[in-house]
């Protein structure tokens, strides 16, 4: 594995771990962070987060990962899964790294 | 390329799909809860009229079926994809314990199933069955005059699955088709429905289910509980302790590839494609692949599948219109006056 690919994968794994831990902490779910699959739906049918969880999560994402508060139209796709959140964090100014 | 036929209806109006591939079994009797609870790896907390989306597992934790478990008063309806009804019944019978009184009924001979799915499926349903149907929550079901309606769906759109007695099915279907003319209704066959499921990264027991994997590799942990003592509990906990070696990953390629093709990074084999299909919406081949967890992240465009270029991407592949169509503000009749984000972000 070359250095650029390794850096990309390491960066994504670190963010994945951070976002999962944040979700567990903010929502109080009785889960280990690794129990949250990266592409599983977070709301309704998946992890079952509700509107209160959403507010808590959005605030935590801004304070801990610097993800700006999304508009209504941005929030729907950005908060669908852990990986969509990781994408949003990487896409923010200074988020760096894309397509190893 | 613009979408056509059933796929256009699914993504932009309403599509009608036959659900012959769904086994429907009613479990009743004093031990109904005990049996269903034993074979369901998710906590069986369901009120009357509520559905749970789960998987049925072998003791090894390999996925046997993709199932909705529906609480029907003191009985349960299982709507299951995977084994055909006779095999599912045999499997259920094998888990009935001595002395338990339980009745297993295959509803297939007596009932048909079809679904209405799409961003305006709710409006056709309200026109057909009355606006009360709009109050049916996701993962809920209700009965009416000759129909049972399940609010579900696997294509990322508003979805209503209908269970109807066979003798009434032709008339009900004809009524839906008649009303559906005003809503751009079109038929969606099973291969197209499966392609739509792939675009939404929905688990397909006939594709990803063949990988012989457990919920941990398939990203289906949200459909199980590690706290519950079900059939596969020991295997699930052991796998959880070890951690999965592979993870189902969403991929795309400009070139055709197929299930079974090797996924490589340079000279190293890192996984195997398990599903693939052409997406008219994306203008690309989409698929899923079991990839070693260290490599199973989106945003990599240097892997290969069967020697062809492969990119790992974050699912779903589209922004379903059903996420932005609001029954309180929108209507199929006035859709041209509404502004919606593109189905494929960035286009």
Tab-separated table of C-alpha atoms in Angstrom:
chain	number	residue	atom	x	y	z
A	1	UNK	CA	0.000	0.000	0.000
A	2	UNK	CA	1.490	3.351	-0.999
A	3	UNK	CA	1.736	6.314	1.349
A	4	UNK	CA	-1.072	8.384	-0.190
A	5	UNK	CA	-3.554	5.526	-0.027
A	6	UNK	CA	-2.507	4.672	3.522
A	7	UNK	CA	-2.905	8.289	4.610
A	8	UNK	CA	-6.390	8.434	3.098
A	9	UNK	CA	-7.501	5.181	4.720
A	10	UNK	CA	-6.004	6.138	8.087
A	11	UNK	CA	-7.706	9.533	7.968
A	12	UNK	CA	-11.071	7.995	7.181
A	13	UNK	CA	-10.693	5.343	9.873
A	14	UNK	CA	-9.801	7.966	12.477
A	15	UNK	CA	-12.819	10.085	11.544
A	16	UNK	CA	-15.048	7.012	11.455
A	17	UNK	CA	-13.982	6.161	15.001
A	18	UNK	CA	-14.519	9.755	16.139
A	19	UNK	CA	-18.001	10.070	14.647
A	20	UNK	CA	-19.129	6.686	15.996
A	21	UNK	CA	-17.894	7.570	19.478
A	22	UNK	CA	-19.648	10.936	19.239
A	23	UNK	CA	-22.949	9.311	18.295
A	24	UNK	CA	-22.764	6.866	21.197
A	25	UNK	CA	-21.857	9.660	23.609
A	26	UNK	CA	-24.492	12.126	22.416
A	27	UNK	CA	-27.401	9.726	22.044
A	28	UNK	CA	-26.742	7.483	25.030
A	29	UNK	CA	-27.367	4.364	22.958
A	30	UNK	CA	-26.329	1.108	24.635
A	31	UNK	CA	-23.834	0.296	21.922
A	32	UNK	CA	-20.135	-0.003	21.353
A	33	UNK	CA	-18.959	2.470	18.692
A	34	UNK	CA	-18.012	-0.430	16.399
A	35	UNK	CA	-21.620	-1.642	16.503
A	36	UNK	CA	-22.576	1.317	14.315
A	37	UNK	CA	-21.956	0.318	10.720
A	38	UNK	CA	-20.439	3.067	8.562
A	39	UNK	CA	-23.158	2.953	5.900
A	40	UNK	CA	-26.167	1.999	8.029
A	41	UNK	CA	-28.988	4.538	8.203
A	42	UNK	CA	-28.834	6.601	11.372
A	43	UNK	CA	-32.486	7.603	11.483
A	44	UNK	CA	-35.864	5.858	11.532
A	45	UNK	CA	-35.258	2.356	10.215
A	46	UNK	CA	-31.585	2.101	11.113
A	47	UNK	CA	-30.119	3.243	14.414
A	48	UNK	CA	-33.439	4.955	15.129
A	49	UNK	CA	-32.125	8.408	16.052
A	50	UNK	CA	-34.877	10.976	16.563
A	51	UNK	CA	-35.144	14.758	16.219
A	52	UNK	CA	-33.677	15.387	19.675
A	53	UNK	CA	-30.702	13.171	18.835
A	54	UNK	CA	-30.296	15.128	15.604
A	55	UNK	CA	-29.980	18.443	17.388
A	56	UNK	CA	-27.516	16.984	19.898
A	57	UNK	CA	-25.501	15.411	17.127
A	58	UNK	CA	-25.365	18.537	14.975
A	59	UNK	CA	-24.146	20.631	17.910
A	60	UNK	CA	-21.527	18.027	18.840
A	61	UNK	CA	-20.306	17.717	15.253
A	62	UNK	CA	-19.772	21.453	15.117
A	63	UNK	CA	-18.037	21.761	18.475
A	64	UNK	CA	-15.870	18.643	18.258
A	65	UNK	CA	-15.191	18.232	14.543
A	66	UNK	CA	-15.697	21.758	13.242
A	67	UNK	CA	-18.539	20.755	10.948
A	68	UNK	CA	-20.622	23.884	10.305
A	69	UNK	CA	-24.318	23.704	11.118
A	70	UNK	CA	-25.969	22.423	7.943
A	71	UNK	CA	-28.957	24.067	6.327
A	72	UNK	CA	-32.150	22.001	6.114
A	73	UNK	CA	-31.369	20.953	2.561
A	74	UNK	CA	-27.799	20.004	3.433
A	75	UNK	CA	-28.700	18.163	6.625
A	76	UNK	CA	-30.771	15.428	4.985
A	77	UNK	CA	-27.999	13.928	2.855
A	78	UNK	CA	-25.143	14.824	5.220
A	79	UNK	CA	-26.554	13.059	8.268
A	80	UNK	CA	-27.821	9.867	6.659
A	81	UNK	CA	-24.938	7.661	7.798
A	82	UNK	CA	-21.611	7.799	9.593
A	83	UNK	CA	-19.817	7.798	6.248
A	84	UNK	CA	-21.885	10.727	4.920
A	85	UNK	CA	-20.870	12.645	8.047
A	86	UNK	CA	-17.225	11.703	7.476
A	87	UNK	CA	-17.576	12.925	3.875
A	88	UNK	CA	-18.993	16.230	5.118
A	89	UNK	CA	-16.142	16.672	7.594
A	90	UNK	CA	-13.578	16.003	4.878
A	91	UNK	CA	-15.349	18.370	2.477
A	92	UNK	CA	-15.340	21.329	4.870
A	93	UNK	CA	-12.652	23.980	4.392
A	94	UNK	CA	-9.389	22.490	5.637
A	95	UNK	CA	-10.878	19.003	5.675
A	96	UNK	CA	-8.226	17.871	3.206
A	97	UNK	CA	-7.747	14.635	1.340
A	98	UNK	CA	-9.931	13.100	-1.311
A	99	UNK	CA	-9.519	10.183	-3.669
A	100	UNK	CA	-6.269	8.578	-2.677
B	1	UNK	CA	-29.606	9.594	-19.925
B	2	UNK	CA	-33.187	10.158	-18.732
B	3	UNK	CA	-34.831	7.374	-16.806
B	4	UNK	CA	-37.543	5.410	-18.552
B	5	UNK	CA	-40.391	3.032	-17.714
B	6	UNK	CA	-40.671	1.518	-14.291
B	7	UNK	CA	-37.422	2.982	-12.995
B	8	UNK	CA	-38.530	6.502	-13.953
B	9	UNK	CA	-41.828	5.888	-12.176
B	10	UNK	CA	-40.070	4.618	-9.066
B	11	UNK	CA	-37.787	7.634	-8.831
B	12	UNK	CA	-40.209	10.333	-10.003
B	13	UNK	CA	-43.832	9.209	-9.557
B	14	UNK	CA	-45.175	5.748	-8.524
B	15	UNK	CA	-44.200	2.205	-9.512
B	16	UNK	CA	-46.176	-1.004	-9.103
B	17	UNK	CA	-44.160	-4.143	-8.309
B	18	UNK	CA	-45.284	-7.712	-7.784
B	19	UNK	CA	-43.898	-9.260	-4.598
B	20	UNK	CA	-44.140	-12.932	-5.525
B	21	UNK	CA	-40.614	-13.364	-4.173
B	22	UNK	CA	-41.739	-12.477	-0.631
B	23	UNK	CA	-42.731	-15.426	1.590
B	24	UNK	CA	-45.592	-14.599	3.949
B	25	UNK	CA	-46.123	-16.758	6.978
B	26	UNK	CA	-48.488	-16.291	9.906
B	27	UNK	CA	-47.358	-17.604	13.280
B	28	UNK	CA	-50.161	-18.011	15.814
B	29	UNK	CA	-51.009	-19.942	18.952
B	30	UNK	CA	-50.008	-19.731	22.617
B	31	UNK	CA	-46.295	-20.155	21.805
B	32	UNK	CA	-46.199	-17.739	18.857
B	33	UNK	CA	-44.196	-15.166	20.788
B	34	UNK	CA	-41.772	-17.781	22.118
B	35	UNK	CA	-41.001	-19.121	18.651
B	36	UNK	CA	-40.707	-15.765	16.906
B	37	UNK	CA	-38.669	-14.367	19.772
B	38	UNK	CA	-36.322	-17.354	19.589
B	39	UNK	CA	-35.581	-16.946	15.876
B	40	UNK	CA	-35.441	-13.125	15.795
B	41	UNK	CA	-32.014	-11.676	16.628
B	42	UNK	CA	-33.542	-8.271	17.398
B	43	UNK	CA	-35.382	-7.496	20.638
B	44	UNK	CA	-38.999	-8.349	19.887
B	45	UNK	CA	-40.422	-5.076	21.155
B	46	UNK	CA	-43.342	-4.489	18.807
B	47	UNK	CA	-46.833	-3.202	19.454
B	48	UNK	CA	-49.838	-4.488	17.564
B	49	UNK	CA	-49.566	-3.075	14.039
B	50	UNK	CA	-45.821	-2.496	14.245
B	51	UNK	CA	-43.110	-4.051	12.085
B	52	UNK	CA	-39.458	-4.787	12.810
B	53	UNK	CA	-36.919	-5.050	10.011
B	54	UNK	CA	-34.509	-7.798	10.907
B	55	UNK	CA	-32.705	-10.832	9.521
B	56	UNK	CA	-33.161	-14.498	10.284
B	57	UNK	CA	-29.846	-16.135	11.083
B	58	UNK	CA	-28.413	-19.598	11.101
B	59	UNK	CA	-26.733	-20.614	14.382
B	60	UNK	CA	-23.450	-19.737	12.653
B	61	UNK	CA	-24.846	-16.159	12.306
B	62	UNK	CA	-24.897	-16.393	8.507
B	63	UNK	CA	-27.909	-14.587	7.118
B	64	UNK	CA	-30.730	-16.895	6.092
B	65	UNK	CA	-33.474	-14.379	5.296
B	66	UNK	CA	-34.275	-10.694	5.115
B	67	UNK	CA	-37.425	-10.366	7.183
B	68	UNK	CA	-40.081	-8.051	8.478
B	69	UNK	CA	-41.598	-9.324	11.719
B	70	UNK	CA	-45.066	-7.856	12.145
B	71	UNK	CA	-46.992	-7.985	15.434
B	72	UNK	CA	-50.608	-8.875	14.668
B	73	UNK	CA	-52.413	-8.862	18.011
B	74	UNK	CA	-51.140	-12.081	19.662
B	75	UNK	CA	-49.847	-13.509	16.365
B	76	UNK	CA	-46.991	-12.560	14.035
B	77	UNK	CA	-46.685	-12.156	10.294
B	78	UNK	CA	-43.294	-12.858	8.775
B	79	UNK	CA	-42.670	-11.221	5.402
B	80	UNK	CA	-39.447	-12.795	4.335
B	81	UNK	CA	-37.080	-12.803	1.354
B	82	UNK	CA	-34.736	-15.750	1.081
B	83	UNK	CA	-36.010	-19.309	1.468
B	84	UNK	CA	-39.312	-20.081	-0.263
B	85	UNK	CA	-42.258	-20.475	2.081
B	86	UNK	CA	-42.068	-24.306	2.418
B	87	UNK	CA	-38.398	-24.145	3.391
B	88	UNK	CA	-39.062	-21.252	5.760
B	89	UNK	CA	-41.883	-23.222	7.391
B	90	UNK	CA	-39.593	-26.234	7.817
B	91	UNK	CA	-36.951	-24.004	9.354
B	92	UNK	CA	-39.449	-22.472	11.765
B	93	UNK	CA	-40.836	-25.901	12.687
B	94	UNK	CA	-37.334	-27.089	13.496
B	95	UNK	CA	-37.162	-24.418	16.201
B	96	UNK	CA	-40.471	-25.238	17.893
B	97	UNK	CA	-39.704	-26.784	21.264
B	98	UNK	CA	-41.431	-29.806	22.777
B	99	UNK	CA	-44.834	-28.979	24.204
B	100	UNK	CA	-45.163	-25.632	22.469
B	101	UNK	CA	-48.465	-24.957	20.724
B	102	UNK	CA	-47.924	-22.942	17.592
B	103	UNK	CA	-49.658	-22.748	14.218
B	104	UNK	CA	-47.691	-21.937	11.080
B	105	UNK	CA	-49.666	-20.864	8.033
B	106	UNK	CA	-48.256	-20.156	4.581
B	107	UNK	CA	-50.357	-17.255	3.304
B	108	UNK	CA	-48.943	-17.656	-0.211
B	109	UNK	CA	-51.728	-19.912	-1.522
B	110	UNK	CA	-54.426	-17.571	-0.221
B	111	UNK	CA	-52.864	-14.123	-0.621
B	112	UNK	CA	-50.937	-12.104	-3.202
B	113	UNK	CA	-48.591	-9.224	-2.547
B	114	UNK	CA	-47.753	-6.151	-4.594
B	115	UNK	CA	-46.210	-2.815	-3.738
B	116	UNK	CA	-46.544	0.828	-4.647
B	117	UNK	CA	-43.308	2.790	-4.347
B	118	UNK	CA	-42.155	6.243	-5.332
B	119	UNK	CA	-42.114	9.854	-4.208
B	120	UNK	CA	-45.860	10.164	-4.843
B	121	UNK	CA	-46.929	6.659	-3.764
B	122	UNK	CA	-48.533	8.225	-0.690
B	123	UNK	CA	-50.786	10.350	-2.903
B	124	UNK	CA	-52.005	7.430	-4.973
B	125	UNK	CA	-52.594	5.467	-1.778
B	126	UNK	CA	-54.596	8.358	-0.291
B	127	UNK	CA	-56.655	8.644	-3.462
B	128	UNK	CA	-57.335	4.920	-3.372
B	129	UNK	CA	-57.846	4.194	0.322
B	130	UNK	CA	-58.547	7.626	1.808
B	131	UNK	CA	-56.321	10.171	3.500
B	132	UNK	CA	-56.284	8.129	6.709
B	133	UNK	CA	-53.597	5.969	5.153
B	134	UNK	CA	-51.223	8.945	5.332
B	135	UNK	CA	-51.202	8.535	9.109
B	136	UNK	CA	-49.712	5.061	8.837
B	137	UNK	CA	-46.165	5.409	10.187
B	138	UNK	CA	-43.107	3.882	8.593
B	139	UNK	CA	-42.745	0.310	9.874
B	140	UNK	CA	-46.434	0.099	10.651
B	141	UNK	CA	-49.262	-1.842	9.065
B	142	UNK	CA	-53.024	-1.531	8.939
B	143	UNK	CA	-56.011	-3.446	7.618
B	144	UNK	CA	-58.927	-2.288	5.502
B	145	UNK	CA	-61.564	-3.756	3.250
B	146	UNK	CA	-59.774	-6.773	1.789
B	147	UNK	CA	-56.255	-5.438	2.158
B	148	UNK	CA	-53.419	-5.243	4.648
B	149	UNK	CA	-50.993	-2.404	3.991
B	150	UNK	CA	-47.399	-2.459	5.226
B	151	UNK	CA	-45.500	0.821	5.234
B	152	UNK	CA	-42.055	-0.349	4.181
B	153	UNK	CA	-39.921	-0.456	1.034
B	154	UNK	CA	-36.327	-1.097	0.097
B	155	UNK	CA	-35.697	1.381	-2.715
B	156	UNK	CA	-35.381	4.499	-0.579
B	157	UNK	CA	-38.818	5.807	-1.622
B	158	UNK	CA	-42.241	6.009	-0.006
B	159	UNK	CA	-43.318	2.382	-0.040
B	160	UNK	CA	-46.554	0.521	0.601
B	161	UNK	CA	-46.654	-3.285	0.428
B	162	UNK	CA	-50.149	-4.721	-0.011
B	163	UNK	CA	-51.247	-8.190	1.109
B	164	UNK	CA	-54.571	-9.062	-0.501
B	165	UNK	CA	-56.707	-12.217	-0.808
B	166	UNK	CA	-56.141	-13.898	-4.170
B	167	UNK	CA	-59.804	-13.727	-5.138
B	168	UNK	CA	-59.834	-9.968	-4.655
B	169	UNK	CA	-56.391	-9.207	-6.055
B	170	UNK	CA	-57.378	-8.695	-9.724
B	171	UNK	CA	-60.055	-6.134	-8.869
B	172	UNK	CA	-57.839	-4.274	-6.391
B	173	UNK	CA	-54.930	-4.225	-8.809
B	174	UNK	CA	-57.196	-2.972	-11.599
B	175	UNK	CA	-58.420	-0.163	-9.358
B	176	UNK	CA	-54.849	0.840	-8.554
B	177	UNK	CA	-53.973	0.871	-12.257
B	178	UNK	CA	-57.018	2.972	-13.060
B	179	UNK	CA	-56.239	5.540	-10.358
B	180	UNK	CA	-52.549	5.328	-11.133
B	181	UNK	CA	-52.980	6.826	-14.584
B	182	UNK	CA	-53.197	10.245	-12.940
B	183	UNK	CA	-49.927	9.621	-11.135
B	184	UNK	CA	-47.719	8.264	-13.896
B	185	UNK	CA	-47.936	4.723	-12.530
B	186	UNK	CA	-45.784	2.146	-14.317
B	187	UNK	CA	-44.774	-1.455	-13.639
B	188	UNK	CA	-41.377	-2.178	-12.136
B	189	UNK	CA	-40.104	-5.738	-12.541
B	190	UNK	CA	-37.959	-7.573	-10.006
B	191	UNK	CA	-34.595	-7.017	-11.763
B	192	UNK	CA	-35.287	-3.279	-11.878
B	193	UNK	CA	-36.423	-3.273	-8.261
B	194	UNK	CA	-33.196	-5.035	-7.330
B	195	UNK	CA	-31.188	-2.437	-9.244
B	196	UNK	CA	-33.045	0.280	-7.325
B	197	UNK	CA	-32.199	-1.508	-4.069
B	198	UNK	CA	-28.560	-1.559	-5.117
B	199	UNK	CA	-28.601	2.199	-5.799
B	200	UNK	CA	-29.908	2.656	-2.245
B	201	UNK	CA	-27.404	0.152	-0.776
B	202	UNK	CA	-30.303	-1.939	0.493
B	203	UNK	CA	-29.370	-5.476	1.435
B	204	UNK	CA	-30.476	-8.000	-1.187
B	205	UNK	CA	-30.673	-11.567	0.107
B	206	UNK	CA	-30.400	-12.893	-3.469
B	207	UNK	CA	-27.123	-11.027	-4.043
B	208	UNK	CA	-25.288	-9.900	-0.906
B	209	UNK	CA	-27.025	-12.740	0.936
B	210	UNK	CA	-25.011	-15.230	-1.113
B	211	UNK	CA	-21.747	-14.016	0.376
B	212	UNK	CA	-22.143	-16.395	3.321
B	213	UNK	CA	-21.505	-13.500	5.667
B	214	UNK	CA	-22.895	-12.359	9.014
B	215	UNK	CA	-24.558	-9.040	9.890
B	216	UNK	CA	-21.171	-7.677	10.971
B	217	UNK	CA	-19.654	-7.936	7.493
B	218	UNK	CA	-22.906	-6.967	5.757
B	219	UNK	CA	-23.372	-3.734	7.732
B	220	UNK	CA	-26.602	-5.087	9.216
B	221	UNK	CA	-25.763	-4.770	12.899
B	222	UNK	CA	-28.707	-2.390	13.288
B	223	UNK	CA	-30.980	-5.374	12.669
B	224	UNK	CA	-29.647	-7.431	15.582
B	225	UNK	CA	-29.054	-7.086	19.300
B	226	UNK	CA	-25.939	-8.392	21.014
B	227	UNK	CA	-27.819	-8.380	24.309
B	228	UNK	CA	-30.420	-10.870	23.140
B	229	UNK	CA	-30.134	-14.642	23.557
B	230	UNK	CA	-31.370	-15.740	20.147
B	231	UNK	CA	-30.316	-18.690	17.977
B	232	UNK	CA	-27.153	-17.044	16.732
B	233	UNK	CA	-26.234	-15.116	19.876
B	234	UNK	CA	-23.061	-17.058	20.654
B	235	UNK	CA	-21.746	-16.809	17.096
B	236	UNK	CA	-22.575	-13.103	16.885
B	237	UNK	CA	-20.789	-12.321	20.133
B	238	UNK	CA	-17.740	-14.330	19.100
B	239	UNK	CA	-17.584	-12.560	15.734
B	240	UNK	CA	-18.014	-9.217	17.464
B	241	UNK	CA	-15.098	-9.963	19.784
B	242	UNK	CA	-12.881	-10.967	16.868
B	243	UNK	CA	-14.038	-8.058	14.710
B	244	UNK	CA	-15.019	-8.510	11.064
B	245	UNK	CA	-12.217	-9.137	8.588
B	246	UNK	CA	-14.230	-7.766	5.648
B	247	UNK	CA	-16.954	-5.180	5.169
B	248	UNK	CA	-19.541	-4.784	2.450
B	249	UNK	CA	-18.541	-1.720	0.465
B	250	UNK	CA	-20.337	0.321	-2.191
B	251	UNK	CA	-18.432	0.585	-5.467
B	252	UNK	CA	-18.756	1.935	-8.998
B	253	UNK	CA	-16.908	1.510	-12.249
B	254	UNK	CA	-17.171	2.975	-15.737
B	255	UNK	CA	-16.706	-0.583	-17.036
B	256	UNK	CA	-18.806	-3.696	-16.666
B	257	UNK	CA	-17.959	-6.028	-13.819
B	258	UNK	CA	-19.706	-8.953	-12.193
B	259	UNK	CA	-20.243	-10.705	-8.893
B	260	UNK	CA	-17.265	-12.938	-8.185
B	261	UNK	CA	-14.685	-10.620	-9.758
B	262	UNK	CA	-11.589	-10.090	-7.648
B	263	UNK	CA	-11.022	-6.653	-6.106
B	264	UNK	CA	-7.379	-5.691	-5.998
B	265	UNK	CA	-5.137	-2.901	-4.772
B	266	UNK	CA	-2.015	-3.046	-6.874
B	267	UNK	CA	-0.913	-6.673	-6.805
B	268	UNK	CA	-2.800	-7.437	-3.596
B	269	UNK	CA	-6.205	-9.086	-3.600
B	270	UNK	CA	-8.354	-7.224	-1.087
B	271	UNK	CA	-11.854	-8.512	-1.768
B	272	UNK	CA	-14.555	-9.825	-4.082
B	273	UNK	CA	-17.483	-8.193	-5.878
B	274	UNK	CA	-20.809	-9.644	-4.713
B	275	UNK	CA	-23.333	-7.583	-6.681
B	276	UNK	CA	-23.179	-5.497	-9.837
B	277	UNK	CA	-25.590	-3.752	-12.159
B	278	UNK	CA	-25.815	-0.907	-14.629
B	279	UNK	CA	-27.307	2.269	-13.195
B	280	UNK	CA	-29.064	4.392	-15.772
B	281	UNK	CA	-29.289	7.120	-13.174
B	282	UNK	CA	-25.555	7.235	-12.551
B	283	UNK	CA	-24.427	6.242	-16.024
B	284	UNK	CA	-22.067	3.752	-14.412
B	285	UNK	CA	-21.799	0.206	-13.121
B	286	UNK	CA	-22.654	0.051	-9.454
B	287	UNK	CA	-22.036	-2.789	-7.098
B	288	UNK	CA	-21.099	-4.042	-3.708
B	289	UNK	CA	-17.935	-5.840	-2.742
B	290	UNK	CA	-16.648	-7.602	0.327
B	291	UNK	CA	-13.383	-5.804	1.003
B	292	UNK	CA	-10.827	-6.213	3.791
B	293	UNK	CA	-11.731	-3.742	6.549
B	294	UNK	CA	-8.437	-1.871	6.296
B	295	UNK	CA	-9.276	-1.056	2.663
B	296	UNK	CA	-13.060	-0.744	2.970
B	297	UNK	CA	-13.442	3.029	2.964
B	298	UNK	CA	-15.070	5.317	0.395
B	299	UNK	CA	-13.175	7.803	-1.707
B	300	UNK	CA	-10.565	5.475	-3.181
B	301	UNK	CA	-10.289	5.437	-6.965
B	302	UNK	CA	-7.231	3.251	-7.444
B	303	UNK	CA	-8.636	-0.196	-6.749
B	304	UNK	CA	-9.495	-2.569	-9.578
B	305	UNK	CA	-12.224	-5.144	-10.104
B	306	UNK	CA	-11.423	-7.953	-12.523
B	307	UNK	CA	-8.654	-5.736	-13.894
B	308	UNK	CA	-11.000	-2.796	-14.499
B	309	UNK	CA	-10.983	0.517	-12.620
B	310	UNK	CA	-13.035	0.635	-9.427
B	311	UNK	CA	-13.976	3.454	-7.113
B	312	UNK	CA	-15.270	3.039	-3.580
B	313	UNK	CA	-18.111	5.447	-2.844
B	314	UNK	CA	-20.406	6.462	-0.025
B	315	UNK	CA	-23.952	5.160	-0.407
B	316	UNK	CA	-26.652	5.853	-1.282
B	317	UNK	CA	-25.953	6.791	-4.888
B	318	UNK	CA	-28.823	9.249	-5.088
B	319	UNK	CA	-30.827	11.779	-3.140
B	320	UNK	CA	-34.214	10.082	-3.226
B	321	UNK	CA	-37.004	12.490	-4.062
B	322	UNK	CA	-39.078	10.847	-1.349
B	323	UNK	CA	-36.746	12.507	1.159
B	324	UNK	CA	-37.828	15.953	0.007
B	325	UNK	CA	-41.419	15.423	-1.173
B	326	UNK	CA	-43.707	16.390	1.688
B	327	UNK	CA	-47.350	15.220	1.604
B	328	UNK	CA	-48.367	18.449	3.358
B	329	UNK	CA	-46.846	20.681	0.693
B	330	UNK	CA	-46.425	18.744	-2.521
B	331	UNK	CA	-48.585	16.946	-5.068
B	332	UNK	CA	-47.906	14.968	-8.209
B	333	UNK	CA	-50.315	17.253	-10.049
B	334	UNK	CA	-48.264	20.359	-9.289
B	335	UNK	CA	-44.816	18.746	-9.345
B	336	UNK	CA	-43.622	20.862	-12.266
B	337	UNK	CA	-44.007	23.994	-10.139
B	338	UNK	CA	-41.864	22.559	-7.348
B	339	UNK	CA	-38.116	22.759	-7.180
B	340	UNK	CA	-36.261	19.681	-6.007
B	341	UNK	CA	-32.560	18.941	-5.713
B	342	UNK	CA	-31.214	16.683	-8.466
B	343	UNK	CA	-31.570	12.927	-7.929
B	344	UNK	CA	-27.808	12.610	-8.297
B	345	UNK	CA	-26.082	15.244	-6.159
B	346	UNK	CA	-23.931	17.575	-8.198
B	347	UNK	CA	-25.839	17.098	-11.446
